[in-house]
Amino acid sequence: MDDVFGAFNDLERHNNTNNNQSAVTAGDDPYEGPLNHVDHSRIVSLGAVIAPNEHYGLDFNYAYTDVYAATNICYNNGASATLPGTASLNASGAPNVCPGVFARGSTTQLADWFARDFMSAPTQYGSVALNLSPVKVLHSNFGYRISAVTATNSSTMRDR
């Protein structure tokens, strides 16, 4: 029995909407641009089984997966009960923030830090196996599997 098989899956999504449109319309927040989100998941796999009889066979497999996501994000430099984060509290119970770091033109609004956050994780996988069954009561498999991941996760920040 000899078999050859393969599969392909491709999922791609985009979101270029603005998530703070109601706040911009009300004048509570400046327009900061679209989310500019993009992500994809692509999977390709191939395999073959060569088994000329019930006593031995050879099995090959290879797969490639590419997962990627990128989105415009923002960070505030302080935290509070309504804007949780990792900031500690000062003696009066207010959040500790970088002193005097406010949005341009403001003396009350904390500065925002904007970034392009992305993640990429291409992965390759391969295997080969030898199946031996010289007699009815003895079965064995010998093989080798290997995988490699080249992952990247980063944010590129800029002051507002």
Backbone as JSON Lines, residues from 0, in Angstrom:
{"i":0,"aa":"M","n":[0.84,-1.16,0.0],"ca":[0.0,0.0,0.0],"c":[0.9,1.24,0.0]}
{"i":1,"aa":"D","n":[0.69,2.14,-0.93],"ca":[1.42,3.4,-1.0],"c":[0.41,4.53,-1.0]}
{"i":2,"aa":"D","n":[0.66,5.54,-0.16],"ca":[-0.23,6.69,-0.07],"c":[0.59,7.97,-0.1]}
{"i":3,"aa":"V","n":[0.05,8.97,-0.74],"ca":[0.62,10.32,-0.73],"c":[-0.51,11.26,-0.34]}
{"i":4,"aa":"F","n":[-0.24,12.16,0.56],"ca":[-1.29,13.06,1.03],"c":[-0.72,14.45,1.29]}
{"i":5,"aa":"G","n":[-1.62,15.4,1.35],"ca":[-1.22,16.78,1.62],"c":[-2.42,17.6,2.04]}
{"i":6,"aa":"A","n":[-2.13,18.73,2.66],"ca":[-3.19,19.65,3.09],"c":[-2.67,21.08,3.05]}
{"i":7,"aa":"F","n":[-3.59,22.02,2.84],"ca":[-3.25,23.45,2.84],"c":[-4.39,24.2,3.5]}
{"i":8,"aa":"N","n":[-4.05,25.1,4.41],"ca":[-5.05,25.94,5.08],"c":[-4.5,27.35,5.14]}
{"i":9,"aa":"D","n":[-5.3,28.33,4.73],"ca":[-4.87,29.73,4.74],"c":[-5.99,30.58,5.31]}
{"i":10,"aa":"L","n":[-5.72,31.22,6.44],"ca":[-6.67,32.12,7.08],"c":[-6.01,33.48,7.19]}
{"i":11,"aa":"E","n":[-6.64,34.52,6.63],"ca":[-6.08,35.87,6.7],"c":[-7.19,36.83,7.1]}
{"i":12,"aa":"R","n":[-6.86,37.73,8.05],"ca":[-7.84,38.69,8.55],"c":[-7.23,40.08,8.61]}
{"i":13,"aa":"H","n":[-8.08,41.1,8.39],"ca":[-7.67,42.5,8.47],"c":[-8.74,43.28,9.23]}
{"i":14,"aa":"N","n":[-8.32,44.29,9.99],"ca":[-9.25,45.18,10.66],"c":[-8.63,46.57,10.65]}
{"i":15,"aa":"N","n":[-9.12,47.43,9.78],"ca":[-8.59,48.78,9.67],"c":[-9.55,49.81,10.25]}
{"i":16,"aa":"T","n":[-10.39,49.38,11.2],"ca":[-11.33,50.3,11.83],"c":[-10.64,51.1,12.93]}
{"i":17,"aa":"N","n":[-11.34,52.1,13.43],"ca":[-10.83,52.91,14.52],"c":[-11.63,52.56,15.76]}
{"i":18,"aa":"N","n":[-10.97,52.07,16.81],"ca":[-11.71,51.58,17.97],"c":[-12.15,52.66,18.94]}
{"i":19,"aa":"N","n":[-11.8,53.91,18.72],"ca":[-12.23,54.97,19.64],"c":[-13.09,56.02,18.93]}
{"i":20,"aa":"Q","n":[-13.86,55.6,17.92],"ca":[-14.62,56.55,17.11],"c":[-15.63,57.35,17.92]}
{"i":21,"aa":"S","n":[-16.32,56.75,18.89],"ca":[-17.31,57.5,19.67],"c":[-16.63,58.55,20.55]}
{"i":22,"aa":"A","n":[-15.46,58.24,21.1],"ca":[-14.73,59.21,21.92],"c":[-14.21,60.36,21.06]}
{"i":23,"aa":"V","n":[-13.79,60.08,19.83],"ca":[-13.34,61.14,18.92],"c":[-14.5,62.05,18.57]}
{"i":24,"aa":"T","n":[-15.66,61.46,18.25],"ca":[-16.85,62.24,17.89],"c":[-17.29,63.12,19.05]}
{"i":25,"aa":"A","n":[-17.19,62.61,20.27],"ca":[-17.59,63.39,21.44],"c":[-16.54,64.43,21.83]}
{"i":26,"aa":"G","n":[-15.37,64.39,21.21],"ca":[-14.31,65.34,21.54],"c":[-13.51,64.96,22.76]}
{"i":27,"aa":"D","n":[-13.7,63.74,23.27],"ca":[-12.98,63.3,24.47],"c":[-11.6,62.76,24.18]}
{"i":28,"aa":"D","n":[-11.32,62.4,22.93],"ca":[-10.06,61.77,22.6],"c":[-9.67,62.19,21.19]}
{"i":29,"aa":"P","n":[-8.39,62.45,20.94],"ca":[-7.99,62.8,19.58],"c":[-8.01,61.57,18.68]}
{"i":30,"aa":"Y","n":[-8.15,61.81,17.39],"ca":[-8.11,60.7,16.44],"c":[-6.68,60.16,16.38]}
{"i":31,"aa":"E","n":[-6.53,58.87,16.6],"ca":[-5.2,58.29,16.66],"c":[-4.94,57.3,15.54]}
{"i":32,"aa":"G","n":[-5.83,57.24,14.59],"ca":[-5.61,56.37,13.44],"c":[-6.26,55.01,13.59]}
{"i":33,"aa":"P","n":[-6.25,54.24,12.52],"ca":[-6.88,52.92,12.54],"c":[-6.04,51.9,13.3]}
{"i":34,"aa":"L","n":[-6.71,50.81,13.66],"ca":[-6.0,49.7,14.31],"c":[-4.96,49.09,13.39]}
{"i":35,"aa":"N","n":[-5.26,49.09,12.1],"ca":[-4.36,48.52,11.1],"c":[-3.92,47.11,11.5]}
{"i":36,"aa":"H","n":[-4.89,46.3,11.92],"ca":[-4.6,44.92,12.34],"c":[-4.56,44.01,11.13]}
{"i":37,"aa":"V","n":[-3.59,43.12,11.13],"ca":[-3.5,42.08,10.11],"c":[-2.98,40.81,10.8]}
{"i":38,"aa":"D","n":[-3.56,39.68,10.46],"ca":[-3.01,38.41,10.95],"c":[-3.27,37.33,9.91]}
{"i":39,"aa":"H","n":[-2.41,36.33,9.94],"ca":[-2.64,35.18,9.07],"c":[-2.09,33.92,9.72]}
{"i":40,"aa":"S","n":[-2.67,32.81,9.32],"ca":[-2.23,31.49,9.73],"c":[-2.23,30.63,8.47]}
{"i":41,"aa":"R","n":[-1.05,30.18,8.09],"ca":[-0.91,29.37,6.88],"c":[-0.25,28.05,7.24]}
{"i":42,"aa":"I","n":[-0.85,26.97,6.79],"ca":[-0.35,25.63,7.11],"c":[-0.28,24.81,5.82]}
{"i":43,"aa":"V","n":[0.86,24.21,5.58],"ca":[1.05,23.3,4.45],"c":[1.65,22.02,5.01]}
{"i":44,"aa":"S","n":[1.09,20.88,4.64],"ca":[1.66,19.61,5.09],"c":[1.63,18.6,3.94]}
{"i":45,"aa":"L","n":[2.67,17.79,3.91],"ca":[2.81,16.75,2.89],"c":[3.28,15.47,3.57]}
{"i":46,"aa":"G","n":[2.87,14.35,3.03],"ca":[3.32,13.09,3.6],"c":[3.21,11.97,2.6]}
{"i":47,"aa":"A","n":[3.94,10.9,2.88],"ca":[3.89,9.72,2.03],"c":[4.15,8.49,2.87]}
{"i":48,"aa":"V","n":[3.46,7.44,2.53],"ca":[3.67,6.14,3.16],"c":[3.97,5.14,2.04]}
{"i":49,"aa":"I","n":[5.1,4.48,2.17],"ca":[5.47,3.45,1.21],"c":[5.51,2.13,1.98]}
{"i":50,"aa":"A","n":[4.59,1.25,1.68],"ca":[4.49,-0.04,2.39],"c":[4.22,-1.13,1.36]}
{"i":51,"aa":"P","n":[5.26,-1.68,0.77],"ca":[5.05,-2.68,-0.27],"c":[4.41,-3.97,0.22]}
{"i":52,"aa":"N","n":[4.58,-4.27,1.52],"ca":[3.92,-5.46,2.07],"c":[3.75,-5.26,3.57]}
{"i":53,"aa":"E","n":[3.22,-6.29,4.25],"ca":[2.92,-6.16,5.69],"c":[4.15,-6.26,6.57]}
{"i":54,"aa":"H","n":[5.33,-6.5,6.01],"ca":[6.53,-6.7,6.82],"c":[7.38,-5.43,7.01]}
{"i":55,"aa":"Y","n":[7.26,-4.49,6.12],"ca":[8.03,-3.25,6.3],"c":[7.37,-2.1,5.54]}
{"i":56,"aa":"G","n":[7.72,-0.91,5.99],"ca":[7.18,0.29,5.37],"c":[8.0,1.51,5.76]}
{"i":57,"aa":"L","n":[7.81,2.56,5.02],"ca":[8.52,3.81,5.25],"c":[7.5,4.94,5.24]}
{"i":58,"aa":"D","n":[7.64,5.86,6.21],"ca":[6.68,6.95,6.41],"c":[7.44,8.27,6.43]}
{"i":59,"aa":"F","n":[7.06,9.24,5.56],"ca":[7.67,10.58,5.51],"c":[6.6,11.62,5.77]}
{"i":60,"aa":"N","n":[6.93,12.66,6.55],"ca":[6.0,13.77,6.79],"c":[6.77,15.07,6.87]}
{"i":61,"aa":"Y","n":[6.14,16.14,6.35],"ca":[6.71,17.49,6.45],"c":[5.54,18.46,6.61]}
{"i":62,"aa":"A","n":[5.72,19.45,7.48],"ca":[4.69,20.48,7.65],"c":[5.36,21.83,7.88]}
{"i":63,"aa":"Y","n":[4.73,22.86,7.37],"ca":[5.19,24.24,7.57],"c":[3.99,25.05,8.05]}
{"i":64,"aa":"T","n":[4.18,25.77,9.14],"ca":[3.14,26.63,9.71],"c":[3.69,28.03,9.83]}
{"i":65,"aa":"D","n":[2.93,29.01,9.37],"ca":[3.34,30.42,9.48],"c":[2.21,31.18,10.17]}
{"i":66,"aa":"V","n":[2.45,31.63,11.4],"ca":[1.47,32.4,12.15],"c":[2.04,33.8,12.34]}
{"i":67,"aa":"Y","n":[1.26,34.83,11.98],"ca":[1.72,36.22,12.05],"c":[0.56,37.09,12.51]}
{"i":68,"aa":"A","n":[0.85,38.08,13.35],"ca":[-0.16,39.06,13.76],"c":[0.53,40.4,14.0]}
{"i":69,"aa":"A","n":[-0.12,41.49,13.61],"ca":[0.4,42.84,13.85],"c":[-0.77,43.79,14.07]}
{"i":70,"aa":"T","n":[-0.64,44.68,15.07],"ca":[-1.7,45.62,15.42],"c":[-1.08,46.9,15.97]}
{"i":71,"aa":"N","n":[-1.69,48.04,15.66],"ca":[-1.31,49.29,16.32],"c":[-1.87,49.25,17.74]}
{"i":72,"aa":"I","n":[-1.03,49.51,18.74],"ca":[-1.45,49.48,20.14],"c":[-0.96,50.75,20.83]}
{"i":73,"aa":"C","n":[-1.44,50.99,22.04],"ca":[-0.95,52.13,22.81],"c":[-0.79,51.73,24.27]}
{"i":74,"aa":"Y","n":[0.11,52.45,24.95],"ca":[0.38,52.25,26.37],"c":[0.23,53.59,27.07]}
{"i":75,"aa":"N","n":[-0.27,53.57,28.28],"ca":[-0.24,54.75,29.14],"c":[0.9,54.57,30.12]}
{"i":76,"aa":"N","n":[1.51,55.68,30.57],"ca":[2.65,55.55,31.48],"c":[2.24,55.5,32.94]}
{"i":77,"aa":"G","n":[0.95,55.5,33.25],"ca":[0.5,55.38,34.64],"c":[-0.68,54.44,34.7]}
{"i":78,"aa":"A","n":[-1.06,54.05,35.89],"ca":[-2.18,53.13,36.06],"c":[-3.05,53.61,37.22]}
{"i":79,"aa":"S","n":[-4.29,53.23,37.18],"ca":[-5.23,53.57,38.25],"c":[-6.27,52.45,38.32]}
{"i":80,"aa":"A","n":[-7.27,52.63,39.16],"ca":[-8.32,51.62,39.26],"c":[-9.08,51.48,37.94]}
{"i":81,"aa":"T","n":[-9.24,52.59,37.2],"ca":[-9.94,52.53,35.92],"c":[-9.0,52.21,34.77]}
{"i":82,"aa":"L","n":[-7.7,52.43,34.93],"ca":[-6.7,52.08,33.92],"c":[-5.67,51.17,34.59]}
{"i":83,"aa":"P","n":[-5.99,49.87,34.77],"ca":[-5.08,49.0,35.52],"c":[-3.74,48.84,34.8]}
{"i":84,"aa":"G","n":[-2.72,48.56,35.59],"ca":[-1.38,48.36,35.06],"c":[-0.47,47.9,36.16]}
{"i":85,"aa":"T","n":[0.8,48.12,36.0],"ca":[1.76,47.63,36.98],"c":[2.27,48.72,37.9]}
{"i":86,"aa":"A","n":[1.68,49.9,37.84],"ca":[2.18,51.0,38.66],"c":[1.9,50.75,40.14]}
{"i":87,"aa":"S","n":[2.81,51.19,40.98],"ca":[2.61,51.11,42.42],"c":[1.93,52.38,42.91]}
{"i":88,"aa":"L","n":[1.5,52.38,44.17],"ca":[0.81,53.55,44.73],"c":[1.78,54.38,45.57]}
{"i":89,"aa":"N","n":[1.57,55.7,45.57],"ca":[2.39,56.56,46.42],"c":[1.76,56.63,47.81]}
{"i":90,"aa":"A","n":[2.33,57.45,48.71],"ca":[1.88,57.51,50.11],"c":[0.42,57.94,50.24]}
{"i":91,"aa":"S","n":[-0.09,58.77,49.31],"ca":[-1.47,59.22,49.4],"c":[-2.45,58.27,48.7]}
{"i":92,"aa":"G","n":[-1.95,57.16,48.14],"ca":[-2.83,56.18,47.5],"c":[-3.03,56.39,46.01]}
{"i":93,"aa":"A","n":[-2.44,57.45,45.45],"ca":[-2.54,57.71,44.01],"c":[-1.47,56.88,43.28]}
{"i":94,"aa":"P","n":[-1.69,56.58,42.0],"ca":[-0.69,55.79,41.29],"c":[0.61,56.57,41.09]}
{"i":95,"aa":"N","n":[1.73,55.88,41.2],"ca":[3.02,56.48,40.89],"c":[3.14,56.57,39.37]}
{"i":96,"aa":"V","n":[3.44,57.74,38.87],"ca":[3.63,57.95,37.44],"c":[4.92,58.73,37.25]}
{"i":97,"aa":"C","n":[5.38,58.76,36.02],"ca":[6.55,59.58,35.73],"c":[6.16,61.04,35.94]}
{"i":98,"aa":"P","n":[6.82,61.77,36.86],"ca":[6.41,63.14,37.14],"c":[6.57,64.06,35.94]}
{"i":99,"aa":"G","n":[5.54,64.83,35.65],"ca":[5.59,65.83,34.58],"c":[5.54,65.26,33.18]}
{"i":100,"aa":"V","n":[5.21,63.99,32.99],"ca":[5.13,63.41,31.65],"c":[3.67,63.38,31.24]}
{"i":101,"aa":"F","n":[3.25,64.44,30.59],"ca":[1.85,64.57,30.16],"c":[1.8,64.64,28.64]}
{"i":102,"aa":"A","n":[0.6,64.44,28.12],"ca":[0.39,64.58,26.68],"c":[0.74,66.0,26.27]}
{"i":103,"aa":"R","n":[1.2,66.17,25.05],"ca":[1.59,67.5,24.57],"c":[0.44,68.48,24.72]}
{"i":104,"aa":"G","n":[0.71,69.62,25.29],"ca":[-0.3,70.66,25.46],"c":[-1.2,70.46,26.65]}
{"i":105,"aa":"S","n":[-0.97,69.45,27.49],"ca":[-1.83,69.17,28.63],"c":[-1.0,69.2,29.91]}
{"i":106,"aa":"T","n":[-1.66,69.54,31.03],"ca":[-1.0,69.46,32.33],"c":[-1.7,68.43,33.21]}
{"i":107,"aa":"T","n":[-2.67,67.69,32.64],"ca":[-3.41,66.7,33.42],"c":[-3.46,65.32,32.78]}
{"i":108,"aa":"Q","n":[-3.46,65.23,31.45],"ca":[-3.6,63.94,30.77],"c":[-2.24,63.26,30.65]}
{"i":109,"aa":"L","n":[-2.17,62.0,31.12],"ca":[-0.92,61.25,31.02],"c":[-0.53,61.04,29.56]}
{"i":110,"aa":"A","n":[0.76,60.96,29.32],"ca":[1.24,60.73,27.96],"c":[0.95,59.3,27.53]}
{"i":111,"aa":"D","n":[0.6,59.14,26.27],"ca":[0.4,57.83,25.68],"c":[1.62,57.46,24.85]}
{"i":112,"aa":"W","n":[1.92,56.19,24.81],"ca":[2.98,55.68,23.97],"c":[2.35,54.72,22.97]}
{"i":113,"aa":"F","n":[2.57,54.97,21.69],"ca":[1.96,54.16,20.64],"c":[3.0,53.21,20.06]}
{"i":114,"aa":"A","n":[2.56,52.06,19.61],"ca":[3.5,51.06,19.1],"c":[2.84,50.22,18.02]}
{"i":115,"aa":"R","n":[3.67,49.6,17.23],"ca":[3.24,48.58,16.27],"c":[3.69,47.25,16.88]}
{"i":116,"aa":"D","n":[2.74,46.49,17.38],"ca":[3.04,45.22,18.03],"c":[2.87,44.1,17.02]}
{"i":117,"aa":"F","n":[3.85,43.22,16.94],"ca":[3.71,42.11,16.01],"c":[4.32,40.83,16.58]}
{"i":118,"aa":"M","n":[3.87,39.72,16.02],"ca":[4.35,38.41,16.41],"c":[4.41,37.57,15.14]}
{"i":119,"aa":"S","n":[5.52,36.87,14.96],"ca":[5.69,35.99,13.82],"c":[6.32,34.69,14.31]}
{"i":120,"aa":"A","n":[5.75,33.56,13.94],"ca":[6.27,32.28,14.43],"c":[6.21,31.2,13.36]}
{"i":121,"aa":"P","n":[7.06,31.3,12.32],"ca":[7.09,30.21,11.35],"c":[7.71,28.95,11.96]}
{"i":122,"aa":"T","n":[7.1,27.82,11.68],"ca":[7.53,26.55,12.25],"c":[7.62,25.49,11.15]}
{"i":123,"aa":"Q","n":[8.69,24.71,11.18],"ca":[8.84,23.59,10.26],"c":[8.93,22.3,11.08]}
{"i":124,"aa":"Y","n":[8.36,21.25,10.53],"ca":[8.34,19.96,11.2],"c":[8.59,18.87,10.15]}
{"i":125,"aa":"G","n":[9.42,17.92,10.49],"ca":[9.66,16.81,9.59],"c":[9.82,15.52,10.37]}
{"i":126,"aa":"S","n":[9.45,14.41,9.74],"ca":[9.65,13.11,10.38],"c":[9.82,12.04,9.31]}
{"i":127,"aa":"V","n":[10.53,11.02,9.71],"ca":[10.69,9.85,8.86],"c":[10.66,8.63,9.79]}
{"i":128,"aa":"A","n":[10.01,7.57,9.37],"ca":[9.91,6.38,10.22],"c":[9.99,5.12,9.36]}
{"i":129,"aa":"L","n":[10.65,4.12,9.92],"ca":[10.75,2.81,9.3],"c":[9.94,1.85,10.16]}
{"i":130,"aa":"N","n":[8.98,1.18,9.56],"ca":[8.12,0.23,10.26],"c":[8.53,-1.18,9.86]}
{"i":131,"aa":"L","n":[8.86,-1.98,10.87],"ca":[9.29,-3.35,10.62],"c":[8.4,-4.33,11.37]}
{"i":132,"aa":"S","n":[8.01,-5.38,10.69],"ca":[7.23,-6.45,11.29],"c":[7.62,-7.76,10.6]}
{"i":133,"aa":"P","n":[8.8,-8.29,10.96],"ca":[9.28,-9.48,10.26],"c":[8.42,-10.72,10.5]}
{"i":134,"aa":"V","n":[7.84,-10.82,11.7],"ca":[6.93,-11.93,12.01],"c":[5.68,-11.35,12.66]}
{"i":135,"aa":"K","n":[4.63,-12.15,12.73],"ca":[3.32,-11.66,13.18],"c":[3.35,-11.07,14.61]}
{"i":136,"aa":"V","n":[4.17,-11.59,15.5],"ca":[4.16,-11.15,16.91],"c":[5.2,-10.07,17.21]}
{"i":137,"aa":"L","n":[5.99,-9.65,16.25],"ca":[7.03,-8.65,16.48],"c":[6.81,-7.44,15.58]}
{"i":138,"aa":"H","n":[6.57,-6.29,16.21],"ca":[6.36,-5.03,15.49],"c":[7.33,-4.0,16.05]}
{"i":139,"aa":"S","n":[7.94,-3.21,15.18],"ca":[8.84,-2.14,15.66],"c":[8.79,-0.96,14.7]}
{"i":140,"aa":"N","n":[9.03,0.2,15.27],"ca":[9.09,1.45,14.51],"c":[10.37,2.17,14.91]}
{"i":141,"aa":"F","n":[11.11,2.64,13.95],"ca":[12.3,3.45,14.18],"c":[12.13,4.73,13.39]}
{"i":142,"aa":"G","n":[12.4,5.84,14.03],"ca":[12.19,7.08,13.3],"c":[12.93,8.25,13.89]}
{"i":143,"aa":"Y","n":[12.73,9.37,13.24],"ca":[13.36,10.61,13.66],"c":[12.38,11.74,13.4]}
{"i":144,"aa":"R","n":[12.22,12.61,14.39],"ca":[11.36,13.79,14.26],"c":[12.18,15.02,14.56]}
{"i":145,"aa":"I","n":[11.92,16.09,13.84],"ca":[12.63,17.34,14.07],"c":[11.67,18.5,13.82]}
{"i":146,"aa":"S","n":[11.83,19.56,14.61],"ca":[11.04,20.77,14.38],"c":[11.9,21.98,14.66]}
{"i":147,"aa":"A","n":[11.56,23.08,14.01],"ca":[12.3,24.33,14.17],"c":[11.3,25.47,14.18]}
{"i":148,"aa":"V","n":[11.44,26.36,15.18],"ca":[10.58,27.54,15.29],"c":[11.47,28.77,15.24]}
{"i":149,"aa":"T","n":[11.12,29.71,14.39],"ca":[11.83,30.98,14.31],"c":[10.84,32.07,14.69]}
{"i":150,"aa":"A","n":[10.71,32.33,15.99],"ca":[9.68,33.25,16.48],"c":[10.24,34.64,16.72]}
{"i":151,"aa":"T","n":[9.4,35.65,16.45],"ca":[9.72,37.04,16.71],"c":[8.51,37.69,17.35]}
{"i":152,"aa":"N","n":[8.74,38.44,18.4],"ca":[7.67,39.19,19.06],"c":[8.26,40.52,19.46]}
{"i":153,"aa":"S","n":[7.66,41.62,19.02],"ca":[8.27,42.91,19.28],"c":[7.23,44.02,19.23]}
{"i":154,"aa":"S","n":[7.59,45.12,19.83],"ca":[6.82,46.36,19.73],"c":[7.77,47.48,19.39]}
{"i":155,"aa":"T","n":[7.38,48.29,18.43],"ca":[8.14,49.49,18.08],"c":[7.37,50.67,18.62]}
{"i":156,"aa":"M","n":[7.92,51.36,19.63],"ca":[7.19,52.42,20.31],"c":[7.58,53.79,19.79]}
{"i":157,"aa":"R","n":[6.63,54.73,19.88],"ca":[6.91,56.12,19.56],"c":[6.06,56.99,20.49]}
{"i":158,"aa":"D","n":[6.58,58.15,20.84],"ca":[5.86,59.09,21.69],"c":[4.75,59.72,20.88]}
{"i":159,"aa":"R","n":[3.64,59.98,21.52],"ca":[2.49,60.59,20.87],"c":[2.74,62.0,20.48]}
